[in-house]
Coordinates of C-alpha atoms in Angstrom, one line a residue:
Chain A
M57 CA 0.0 0.0 0.0
T58 CA 2.9 2.3 0.7
S59 CA 3.9 2.2 -2.9
V60 CA 0.6 3.6 -4.2
P61 CA 1.3 7.3 -3.7
A62 CA 4.6 7.0 -5.4
V63 CA 3.1 5.3 -8.4
A64 CA 0.4 7.9 -8.5
T65 CA 2.9 10.8 -8.6
A66 CA 4.9 9.1 -11.3
H67 CA 1.8 8.6 -13.3
E68 CA 0.9 12.2 -12.9
A69 CA 4.3 13.3 -14.2
L70 CA 3.8 11.1 -17.2
T71 CA 0.4 12.5 -18.1
G72 CA 2.0 15.9 -18.7
N73 CA 1.5 17.6 -22.0
P74 CA 2.4 15.6 -25.0
R75 CA 5.3 17.2 -26.9
F76 CA 5.0 14.9 -29.9
S77 CA 1.7 13.4 -30.9
V78 CA 1.9 10.9 -33.7
R79 CA -1.2 9.5 -35.3
G80 CA -1.4 6.7 -37.8
L81 CA 2.1 7.2 -39.2
E82 CA 3.1 5.4 -42.4
F83 CA 6.6 5.7 -43.8
Y84 CA 8.0 4.6 -47.1
Y85 CA 11.5 4.3 -48.6
G86 CA 10.5 4.4 -52.3
D87 CA 8.4 1.2 -52.7
F88 CA 9.4 -0.2 -49.4
H89 CA 6.8 0.3 -46.7
A90 CA 9.0 0.7 -43.6
L91 CA 6.6 1.7 -40.8
T92 CA 2.9 1.3 -40.4
G93 CA 0.2 2.6 -38.0
I94 CA 2.5 4.3 -35.5
T95 CA 0.5 6.1 -32.9
I96 CA 2.3 7.4 -29.8
D97 CA 2.5 10.5 -27.5
V98 CA 5.8 11.6 -26.2
R99 CA 5.5 13.6 -23.1
E100 CA 7.5 16.7 -22.2
N101 CA 10.3 16.6 -19.6
S102 CA 10.6 12.9 -19.8
V103 CA 12.9 10.4 -21.4
T104 CA 11.3 8.0 -23.9
A105 CA 13.2 5.0 -25.1
F106 CA 12.6 3.3 -28.5
I107 CA 13.7 -0.3 -28.4
G108 CA 13.5 -3.3 -30.7
P109 CA 15.7 -5.6 -32.8
S110 CA 17.9 -4.0 -35.4
G111 CA 16.0 -3.2 -38.6
C112 CA 12.8 -2.6 -36.7
G113 CA 12.4 0.9 -37.8
K114 CA 13.1 2.7 -34.5
S115 CA 15.8 4.9 -36.0
T116 CA 13.7 5.6 -39.1
F117 CA 10.8 6.7 -36.8
L118 CA 13.2 8.9 -34.8
R119 CA 14.3 10.6 -38.0
C120 CA 10.6 11.3 -38.9
L121 CA 10.4 13.5 -35.8
N122 CA 12.9 16.1 -37.1
R123 CA 12.4 15.4 -40.8
M124 CA 15.9 14.1 -41.3
N125 CA 14.4 11.5 -43.6
D126 CA 13.6 14.4 -46.0
L127 CA 17.3 14.3 -46.9
I128 CA 16.9 10.8 -48.3
P129 CA 15.5 10.9 -51.8
G130 CA 12.3 8.9 -52.4
T131 CA 11.0 8.8 -48.8
R132 CA 7.4 9.5 -48.0
V133 CA 5.3 10.1 -44.9
E134 CA 1.6 9.6 -44.3
G135 CA -0.4 10.3 -41.1
K136 CA 0.2 13.1 -38.7
I137 CA 2.9 14.2 -36.3
T138 CA 2.4 17.3 -34.2
L139 CA 4.9 19.1 -32.1
D140 CA 3.2 21.1 -29.3
G141 CA 0.0 20.9 -31.4
A142 CA 1.5 22.0 -34.7
D143 CA 1.7 19.6 -37.7
I144 CA 5.4 19.3 -38.5
Y145 CA 4.7 18.1 -42.0
G146 CA 2.1 20.8 -42.6
P147 CA 2.4 23.3 -45.4
G148 CA 4.7 26.2 -44.7
V149 CA 6.7 24.3 -42.1
D150 CA 10.4 24.7 -42.9
P151 CA 12.3 21.5 -41.8
V152 CA 15.3 23.7 -41.1
D153 CA 13.4 25.6 -38.4
L154 CA 12.0 22.3 -37.1
R155 CA 15.5 20.9 -36.7
R156 CA 16.6 23.8 -34.6
R157 CA 13.8 22.9 -32.1
V158 CA 14.4 19.2 -32.3
G159 CA 18.1 18.5 -32.0
M160 CA 19.7 15.2 -32.8
I161 CA 22.6 13.2 -31.5
F162 CA 24.0 10.4 -33.7
Q163 CA 25.6 7.0 -33.1
Q164 CA 28.9 8.2 -34.4
P165 CA 30.2 11.3 -32.5
N166 CA 30.4 13.8 -35.3
P167 CA 32.3 17.0 -34.2
F168 CA 33.0 19.3 -37.1
P169 CA 36.6 19.6 -38.1
M170 CA 37.1 22.9 -36.2
S171 CA 37.8 24.1 -32.7
I172 CA 35.8 23.0 -29.6
Y173 CA 34.6 26.6 -29.3
D174 CA 33.6 26.9 -33.0
N175 CA 31.8 23.5 -32.8
V176 CA 29.5 24.8 -30.0
A177 CA 29.2 28.3 -31.5
F178 CA 28.2 26.8 -34.9
G179 CA 24.5 26.6 -34.2
P180 CA 24.1 30.0 -32.5
R181 CA 26.1 31.7 -35.3
L182 CA 23.9 29.9 -37.9
H183 CA 20.9 31.5 -36.2
G184 CA 22.3 35.0 -36.2
V185 CA 24.2 35.4 -32.9
S186 CA 27.5 37.2 -33.7
K187 CA 28.4 39.2 -30.6
K188 CA 31.5 37.7 -29.0
S189 CA 30.4 38.1 -25.4
E190 CA 27.0 36.6 -26.2
L191 CA 28.5 33.7 -28.0
D192 CA 31.0 33.1 -25.1
E193 CA 28.2 32.9 -22.7
I194 CA 26.1 30.5 -24.8
V195 CA 29.1 28.3 -25.4
E196 CA 30.0 28.1 -21.7
N197 CA 26.4 27.4 -20.7
A198 CA 26.0 24.6 -23.3
L199 CA 29.3 23.0 -22.2
V200 CA 28.4 23.3 -18.6
R201 CA 25.0 21.6 -19.2
A202 CA 26.8 18.9 -21.2
N203 CA 29.2 18.3 -18.3
L204 CA 32.2 19.0 -20.5
W205 CA 33.1 22.5 -19.4
K206 CA 35.6 21.5 -16.7
E207 CA 37.5 19.2 -19.1
V208 CA 37.7 21.7 -22.0
K209 CA 37.6 25.2 -20.6
D210 CA 41.4 25.7 -21.1
I211 CA 41.6 24.1 -24.5
M212 CA 38.7 25.7 -26.3
G213 CA 40.9 26.5 -29.4
R214 CA 41.9 22.8 -29.8
G215 CA 40.2 20.8 -32.6
G216 CA 37.0 19.0 -31.6
L217 CA 38.4 15.8 -33.2
T218 CA 41.3 15.7 -30.7
L219 CA 38.9 14.8 -27.9
S220 CA 38.3 11.2 -26.8
G221 CA 35.2 9.5 -28.2
G222 CA 33.1 10.0 -25.1
Q223 CA 34.1 13.7 -24.9
Q224 CA 33.3 14.1 -28.6
Q225 CA 29.8 12.8 -27.9
R226 CA 29.3 15.3 -25.1
L227 CA 30.7 18.0 -27.3
C228 CA 28.0 17.1 -29.8
I229 CA 25.4 17.3 -27.1
A230 CA 26.7 20.7 -26.1
R231 CA 26.6 21.8 -29.7
V232 CA 22.9 20.8 -29.8
L233 CA 22.1 22.4 -26.5
A234 CA 23.6 25.7 -27.7
V235 CA 20.6 26.2 -30.0
Q236 CA 18.2 25.6 -27.1
P237 CA 16.1 22.8 -28.5
D238 CA 12.9 21.7 -27.0
V239 CA 13.5 18.0 -27.9
L240 CA 16.7 16.0 -28.1
L241 CA 16.6 12.9 -30.3
M242 CA 19.4 10.5 -29.5
D243 CA 20.1 7.7 -32.0
E244 CA 22.1 5.0 -30.2
P245 CA 24.3 7.7 -28.7
C246 CA 26.3 5.3 -26.5
S247 CA 27.0 2.4 -28.9
A248 CA 30.3 3.9 -30.2
I249 CA 31.8 5.1 -26.9
D250 CA 33.6 3.6 -23.9
P251 CA 31.7 2.4 -20.7
T252 CA 32.8 5.3 -18.5
S253 CA 31.6 7.8 -21.1
V254 CA 28.3 5.9 -21.4
Q255 CA 27.8 6.5 -17.6
K256 CA 28.4 10.2 -18.1
V257 CA 26.0 10.5 -21.0
E258 CA 23.3 8.6 -19.0
D259 CA 23.8 10.9 -16.0
L260 CA 23.5 13.8 -18.4
M261 CA 20.2 12.6 -19.7
A262 CA 18.8 12.5 -16.2
E263 CA 20.0 16.0 -15.6
L264 CA 18.7 17.4 -18.9
K265 CA 15.2 16.0 -18.9
S266 CA 13.9 18.7 -16.6
S267 CA 14.4 21.2 -19.4
V268 CA 14.5 19.1 -22.6
T269 CA 12.3 16.2 -23.8
I270 CA 14.6 13.3 -24.7
I271 CA 13.9 10.5 -27.0
I272 CA 16.6 7.8 -27.2
V273 CA 16.9 4.9 -29.6
T274 CA 18.9 2.1 -28.0
H275 CA 19.5 -1.6 -28.7
N276 CA 20.6 -1.9 -25.1
M277 CA 17.7 -2.9 -23.0
Q278 CA 19.5 -2.3 -19.7
Q279 CA 20.1 1.2 -20.8
A280 CA 16.5 1.7 -21.7
A281 CA 15.5 0.5 -18.3
R282 CA 18.0 2.7 -16.6
V283 CA 17.4 6.0 -18.3
S284 CA 13.8 6.1 -19.6
D285 CA 10.4 6.9 -18.1
E286 CA 8.5 5.4 -20.9
T287 CA 9.5 2.7 -23.4
A288 CA 8.2 1.9 -26.9
F289 CA 8.8 -1.5 -28.4
F290 CA 9.0 -1.7 -32.2
L291 CA 9.1 -4.9 -34.3
Q292 CA 9.2 -5.9 -37.9
E293 CA 7.6 -9.3 -37.7
R294 CA 8.6 -10.6 -41.1
Q295 CA 11.4 -9.5 -43.5
G296 CA 10.0 -7.1 -46.0
E297 CA 7.0 -6.1 -44.0
A298 CA 6.4 -2.8 -42.4
A299 CA 7.5 -2.4 -38.8
E300 CA 4.9 -1.6 -36.1
L301 CA 4.8 -0.2 -32.6
I302 CA 4.0 -3.2 -30.5
E303 CA 3.7 -1.8 -27.1
F304 CA 4.2 1.5 -25.4
G305 CA 4.0 2.3 -21.7
R306 CA 5.8 3.2 -18.5
T307 CA 9.3 1.7 -18.6
A308 CA 8.8 -0.1 -15.3
E309 CA 5.7 -1.8 -16.6
I310 CA 7.1 -2.7 -20.0
F311 CA 10.1 -4.4 -18.4
T312 CA 8.2 -6.1 -15.5
S313 CA 4.8 -6.9 -16.9
P314 CA 4.6 -6.5 -20.6
R315 CA 1.1 -6.9 -22.0
D316 CA 2.2 -8.3 -25.4
R317 CA 3.7 -11.7 -25.8
R318 CA 6.2 -10.4 -28.4
T319 CA 7.4 -7.7 -26.1
E320 CA 8.0 -10.3 -23.4
D321 CA 9.9 -12.5 -25.8
Y322 CA 12.1 -9.6 -26.8
I323 CA 12.7 -8.4 -23.2
T324 CA 13.5 -11.9 -22.0
G325 CA 15.9 -12.4 -24.9
R326 CA 14.0 -15.0 -26.9
F327 CA 14.8 -13.2 -30.2
G328 CA 16.4 -10.1 -31.5
Chain B
M148 CA 63.9 -25.0 -63.6
G149 CA 63.0 -25.0 -59.9
K150 CA 60.6 -22.9 -58.1
R151 CA 63.4 -21.0 -56.5
W152 CA 64.8 -20.0 -59.8
S153 CA 61.6 -18.9 -61.4
N154 CA 60.9 -16.9 -58.3
R155 CA 64.3 -15.2 -58.6
I156 CA 63.8 -14.4 -62.3
A157 CA 60.4 -12.9 -61.7
L158 CA 61.7 -10.8 -58.9
G159 CA 64.6 -9.7 -61.1
V160 CA 62.3 -8.6 -63.9
L161 CA 60.1 -6.7 -61.6
W162 CA 63.0 -5.0 -60.0
A163 CA 64.5 -4.1 -63.4
C164 CA 61.2 -2.6 -64.5
G165 CA 61.0 -0.5 -61.4
L166 CA 64.6 0.6 -61.9
I167 CA 63.8 1.6 -65.5
T168 CA 61.0 3.9 -64.3
V169 CA 63.2 5.6 -61.8
A170 CA 66.1 5.7 -64.2
A171 CA 64.0 7.4 -66.9
L172 CA 63.0 10.2 -64.5
G173 CA 66.6 10.3 -63.1
A174 CA 68.1 10.6 -66.6
V175 CA 65.9 13.5 -67.6
I176 CA 66.5 15.4 -64.4
V177 CA 70.3 14.7 -64.3
Y178 CA 70.7 15.6 -68.0
V179 CA 68.8 18.8 -67.7
F180 CA 70.4 19.7 -64.4
V181 CA 74.0 19.2 -65.7
R182 CA 73.3 21.1 -68.9
G183 CA 71.3 23.9 -67.3
I184 CA 72.8 24.5 -63.8
G185 CA 75.6 26.6 -65.2
Q186 CA 73.1 29.1 -66.6
I187 CA 71.2 29.7 -63.3
T188 CA 72.3 33.1 -62.0
P189 CA 70.3 36.0 -60.6
E190 CA 70.9 37.7 -63.9
F191 CA 69.4 34.8 -65.8
I192 CA 66.4 34.8 -63.7
F193 CA 65.7 38.5 -63.5
T194 CA 66.9 40.2 -66.7
K195 CA 65.6 40.4 -70.2
P196 CA 67.0 38.4 -73.2
H197 CA 68.9 40.7 -75.6
G198 CA 70.9 40.4 -78.8
V199 CA 70.3 38.1 -81.8
N200 CA 71.2 35.0 -79.8
A201 CA 68.9 35.8 -76.9
E202 CA 71.7 36.3 -74.4
G203 CA 71.1 37.5 -70.9
G204 CA 68.2 36.4 -68.9
I205 CA 64.7 35.0 -69.2
G206 CA 63.0 37.2 -66.6
P207 CA 59.9 38.3 -68.7
T208 CA 59.1 34.7 -69.7
I209 CA 59.1 33.6 -66.0
W210 CA 56.8 36.5 -65.2
A211 CA 54.5 35.8 -68.2
T212 CA 54.3 32.1 -67.2
L213 CA 53.4 32.9 -63.6
Y214 CA 51.0 35.6 -64.7
V215 CA 49.1 33.5 -67.2
T216 CA 49.0 30.5 -64.7
G217 CA 47.8 32.7 -61.9
L218 CA 45.1 34.4 -64.0
S219 CA 43.8 31.1 -65.3
M220 CA 43.7 29.8 -61.7
V221 CA 41.6 32.8 -60.6
I222 CA 39.2 32.2 -63.6
V223 CA 39.0 28.5 -63.1
T224 CA 38.7 28.0 -59.3
P225 CA 35.3 29.6 -58.7
I226 CA 33.7 28.0 -61.7
A227 CA 35.2 24.6 -61.1
V228 CA 34.4 24.6 -57.4
L229 CA 30.8 25.8 -57.9
A230 CA 30.3 23.3 -60.7
A231 CA 31.6 20.5 -58.5
V232 CA 29.4 21.6 -55.6
Y233 CA 26.4 21.5 -57.9
L234 CA 27.3 18.0 -59.2
A235 CA 28.1 16.5 -55.8
E236 CA 25.5 18.2 -53.6
Y237 CA 22.6 19.6 -55.6
A238 CA 22.1 17.8 -59.0
V239 CA 19.8 14.9 -59.1
Q240 CA 22.2 12.0 -59.7
G241 CA 21.4 10.5 -63.1
R242 CA 21.9 10.8 -66.8
L243 CA 22.6 14.6 -66.9
V244 CA 25.2 14.5 -64.1
N245 CA 26.9 11.5 -65.7
A246 CA 27.0 13.5 -69.0
I247 CA 28.6 16.5 -67.3
R248 CA 31.2 14.2 -65.7
F249 CA 31.9 12.5 -69.0
A250 CA 32.2 15.9 -70.7
A251 CA 34.7 17.0 -68.1
D252 CA 36.8 13.8 -68.5
T253 CA 36.8 14.2 -72.3
L254 CA 37.7 17.9 -72.0
A255 CA 40.7 16.8 -69.9
S256 CA 41.9 14.5 -72.7
V257 CA 41.5 16.9 -75.6
P258 CA 45.0 17.2 -77.1
S259 CA 46.4 20.5 -76.0
I260 CA 47.3 21.6 -79.5
V261 CA 43.6 21.3 -80.4
M262 CA 42.8 23.4 -77.3
G263 CA 45.4 26.0 -78.5
L264 CA 43.8 26.1 -82.0
F265 CA 40.4 26.6 -80.4
G266 CA 41.8 29.3 -78.1
F267 CA 43.2 31.1 -81.1
A268 CA 40.0 30.9 -83.1
F269 CA 37.7 31.8 -80.2
F270 CA 39.6 34.1 -77.7
V271 CA 42.3 35.6 -79.9
E272 CA 40.2 36.2 -83.0
A273 CA 36.4 35.9 -82.4
M274 CA 36.4 37.6 -79.0
G275 CA 39.1 40.0 -80.1
F276 CA 41.5 39.6 -77.1
K277 CA 44.4 39.2 -79.5
F278 CA 47.6 37.5 -78.4
S279 CA 47.4 38.3 -74.7
V280 CA 47.7 36.9 -71.2
L281 CA 43.9 37.0 -71.0
S282 CA 43.5 34.8 -74.1
G283 CA 46.2 32.4 -72.8
A284 CA 44.6 32.2 -69.4
L285 CA 41.1 31.6 -70.8
A286 CA 42.4 28.8 -73.1
L287 CA 44.5 27.3 -70.2
S288 CA 41.4 27.4 -68.0
F289 CA 39.7 24.9 -70.4
L290 CA 42.6 22.6 -69.6
M291 CA 42.5 23.2 -65.8
L292 CA 38.7 23.2 -65.4
P293 CA 38.2 19.5 -65.5
I294 CA 41.1 18.7 -63.2
V295 CA 40.0 21.2 -60.5
M296 CA 36.4 20.2 -60.9
R297 CA 36.9 16.5 -60.6
A298 CA 39.3 17.0 -57.7
T299 CA 36.8 19.2 -55.9
E300 CA 34.0 16.7 -56.5
E301 CA 36.0 13.9 -55.1
A302 CA 37.0 16.1 -52.1
I303 CA 33.3 16.9 -51.4
R304 CA 32.2 13.3 -51.7
A305 CA 34.9 12.3 -49.2
V306 CA 33.4 14.5 -46.5
P307 CA 31.6 12.0 -44.2
K308 CA 27.8 12.0 -44.3
Y309 CA 27.5 12.1 -40.5
I310 CA 29.3 15.4 -40.4
R311 CA 26.7 16.9 -42.7
W312 CA 23.9 15.3 -40.6
G313 CA 25.3 17.1 -37.6
S314 CA 25.0 20.4 -39.4
Y315 CA 21.4 19.7 -40.7
G316 CA 20.5 18.5 -37.2
L317 CA 21.4 21.9 -35.9
G318 CA 18.9 23.6 -38.3
A319 CA 21.5 24.5 -41.0
S320 CA 20.2 24.9 -44.5
K321 CA 21.8 23.1 -47.4
W322 CA 23.8 26.0 -48.5
Q323 CA 24.9 26.8 -44.9
T324 CA 26.0 23.2 -44.5
V325 CA 27.9 23.2 -47.8
S326 CA 29.6 26.6 -47.3
R327 CA 30.4 26.3 -43.6
I328 CA 31.1 22.6 -43.1
V329 CA 31.6 20.7 -46.4
L330 CA 33.8 23.1 -48.3
P331 CA 36.1 23.9 -45.4
A332 CA 36.5 20.2 -44.6
A333 CA 37.2 19.5 -48.3
L334 CA 39.6 22.5 -48.7
P335 CA 42.9 20.7 -48.5
R336 CA 42.0 18.3 -51.2
I337 CA 40.6 21.1 -53.3
L338 CA 43.8 23.0 -53.0
T339 CA 45.7 19.9 -54.0
G340 CA 43.7 19.7 -57.2
I341 CA 44.3 23.4 -57.9
I342 CA 48.0 23.1 -57.4
L343 CA 48.3 20.0 -59.6
A344 CA 46.3 21.9 -62.3
M345 CA 48.7 24.9 -62.0
G346 CA 51.7 22.6 -62.4
R347 CA 50.0 21.3 -65.6
A348 CA 49.4 24.9 -66.8
V349 CA 53.0 26.0 -66.1
G350 CA 54.3 23.2 -68.3
E351 CA 51.8 23.8 -71.1
T352 CA 53.2 24.9 -74.5
A353 CA 50.8 24.3 -77.3
V354 CA 48.0 26.3 -75.8
V355 CA 50.0 29.4 -74.9
I356 CA 51.9 29.6 -78.2
F357 CA 48.6 29.9 -80.0
T358 CA 47.0 32.4 -77.5
M359 CA 49.6 34.5 -75.8
G360 CA 52.0 34.8 -78.8
Q361 CA 55.8 34.7 -78.8
A362 CA 56.7 38.3 -78.3
I363 CA 59.3 38.7 -75.5
Y364 CA 57.5 41.3 -73.5
L365 CA 56.9 42.0 -69.8
P366 CA 53.1 41.8 -69.7
L367 CA 51.4 44.1 -67.2
S368 CA 47.8 44.4 -68.4
P369 CA 46.0 41.1 -69.1
L370 CA 45.6 42.3 -72.6
D371 CA 49.4 42.5 -73.2
P372 CA 51.0 39.6 -75.1
G373 CA 53.9 37.6 -73.7
R374 CA 56.1 34.6 -74.2
S375 CA 55.9 31.8 -71.7
M376 CA 59.0 29.8 -70.5
T377 CA 57.9 26.8 -72.5
V378 CA 57.5 28.8 -75.7
H379 CA 60.8 30.5 -75.0
L380 CA 62.5 27.1 -74.6
Y381 CA 60.8 25.8 -77.8
T382 CA 61.9 28.8 -79.8
L383 CA 65.5 28.8 -78.5
A384 CA 65.9 25.0 -79.1
M385 CA 64.1 24.8 -82.5
E386 CA 66.1 27.7 -83.9
G387 CA 69.2 26.5 -82.2
I388 CA 70.2 30.0 -81.3
N389 CA 71.1 29.5 -77.7
M390 CA 71.1 25.9 -76.3
D391 CA 72.6 26.9 -73.0
A392 CA 69.7 29.3 -72.3
A393 CA 67.3 26.6 -73.5
Y394 CA 68.6 24.2 -70.9
G395 CA 68.7 26.9 -68.2
T396 CA 65.0 27.6 -69.0
A397 CA 64.2 23.8 -69.0
L398 CA 65.8 23.4 -65.5
L399 CA 63.9 26.3 -64.0
L400 CA 60.7 25.0 -65.6
M401 CA 61.2 21.6 -64.1
V402 CA 61.9 23.1 -60.7
M403 CA 58.7 25.0 -60.9
V404 CA 56.6 22.0 -61.9
L405 CA 58.3 19.9 -59.2
F406 CA 57.5 22.6 -56.7
F407 CA 53.9 22.5 -57.6
N408 CA 53.8 18.7 -57.4
L409 CA 55.6 18.5 -54.1
S410 CA 53.4 21.2 -52.6
A411 CA 50.3 19.1 -53.6
R412 CA 51.8 16.0 -52.1
W413 CA 52.8 17.8 -48.9
L414 CA 49.2 19.2 -48.6
A415 CA 47.7 15.8 -49.2
A416 CA 50.0 14.1 -46.6
R417 CA 49.3 16.8 -44.0
N418 CA 45.6 16.4 -44.6
R419 CA 45.8 12.6 -44.0
R420 CA 47.6 13.2 -40.7
L421 CA 44.9 15.6 -39.5
R422 CA 42.1 13.1 -40.0

């Protein structure tokens, strides 16, 4: 009985406003129907994990949320995705503006071949900030929020590519934070970095979620269980068929009492 | 014959072929160096030829060579780089792009004497630029264009996708991504292409003889005529008036071309280290 209030509070937090509302999403790469019938709400100030076996469309779906798939010729979206109530595929929406609000971290840390400072200042400069003092402040803030400031504050002029893999990933996070996104999409952000850095990035997600909505794609179920509030399980049942969202709910429930047999099989390691 | 022997013979043949390659280069360099080095004095480099046998220096021809090469580089670089950006980043990959690429490759293999003839007909006569540095530079740029364009295209394609994604992910437009991320990242390889093309232009004879003329003149305006080092060398040697000066010119020419090639290699090597 003592656990009831705790669950209730947690439940309340999770019924906060949906940042993203997705309704009946279909996605195609040319003739290939990759995703079907995706309906999901991603709540603000939480971490949502997308899990599933590789090839299950979770990264594809993630890239629908900031229209990165637009960069791939021949892709097509049906259905509706709204961000804070506004249709992101609606007429007059510039994907470039959308991507400023919905930042993205990739599997491979991808600092630009320029200094640490210039990496973080890249976004703000893009969007018109040119005053040195203002840039300095934004850069410092972003690096502090990404827990990298202490390590790099004396070597800001050094190339971003000289940092270790884990530092590079946090630099990329700082670079995104510098443009003040509302949402942070992370596409397997920890699969190419060392375990200590993984820990740092996970801690960082916990700190950031009070100000940024985070969606993480991960193939690591322990990670999903550690970092996320809600978990969505995707599955492509047969080769060549469109992938579906099988189950979505609070992470604790997905991992302890999944409603769908396929989720349970995946969680317990029977396939994937 | 045992395995051991056939192995030795094969190795010997391979080694000999390698040696011949090196020896061919060595022979040219040593011969020109021995015949030309006695000529190389400050006077030879900086003063004008004079007298019936073209005694004295070759200063104006060095200047004319650098001038026409530099001018053609200035003409070529923006066109070649923007064309390459279009091909690599904007154009819908397909028939048209392949046709442009094929045209560039073919342009690169047009015999230079044909290019010279065209330059004469088009720039010297039809456009009315007469024998001039400008005509020479324009004709040379036809030669350099495909080299720089293809080098730039390769350089742009070599920039990793995920670096572009990082830029798009921050809300950069396509042009912002190309101009602020892709081109700076590709710059060392683009410069390598430009330098190689300049080396090619410095050594070019047929094109400039048809377009810049043969007058020994210190060109200042782009509309002035001039005689390049290669044309000077050709004239001296063919008319047999001053073989010593011909070899001196040849040596300087080789040094210049070698300088361009080594710079390109150095840039490429430095770039590899940075990645």
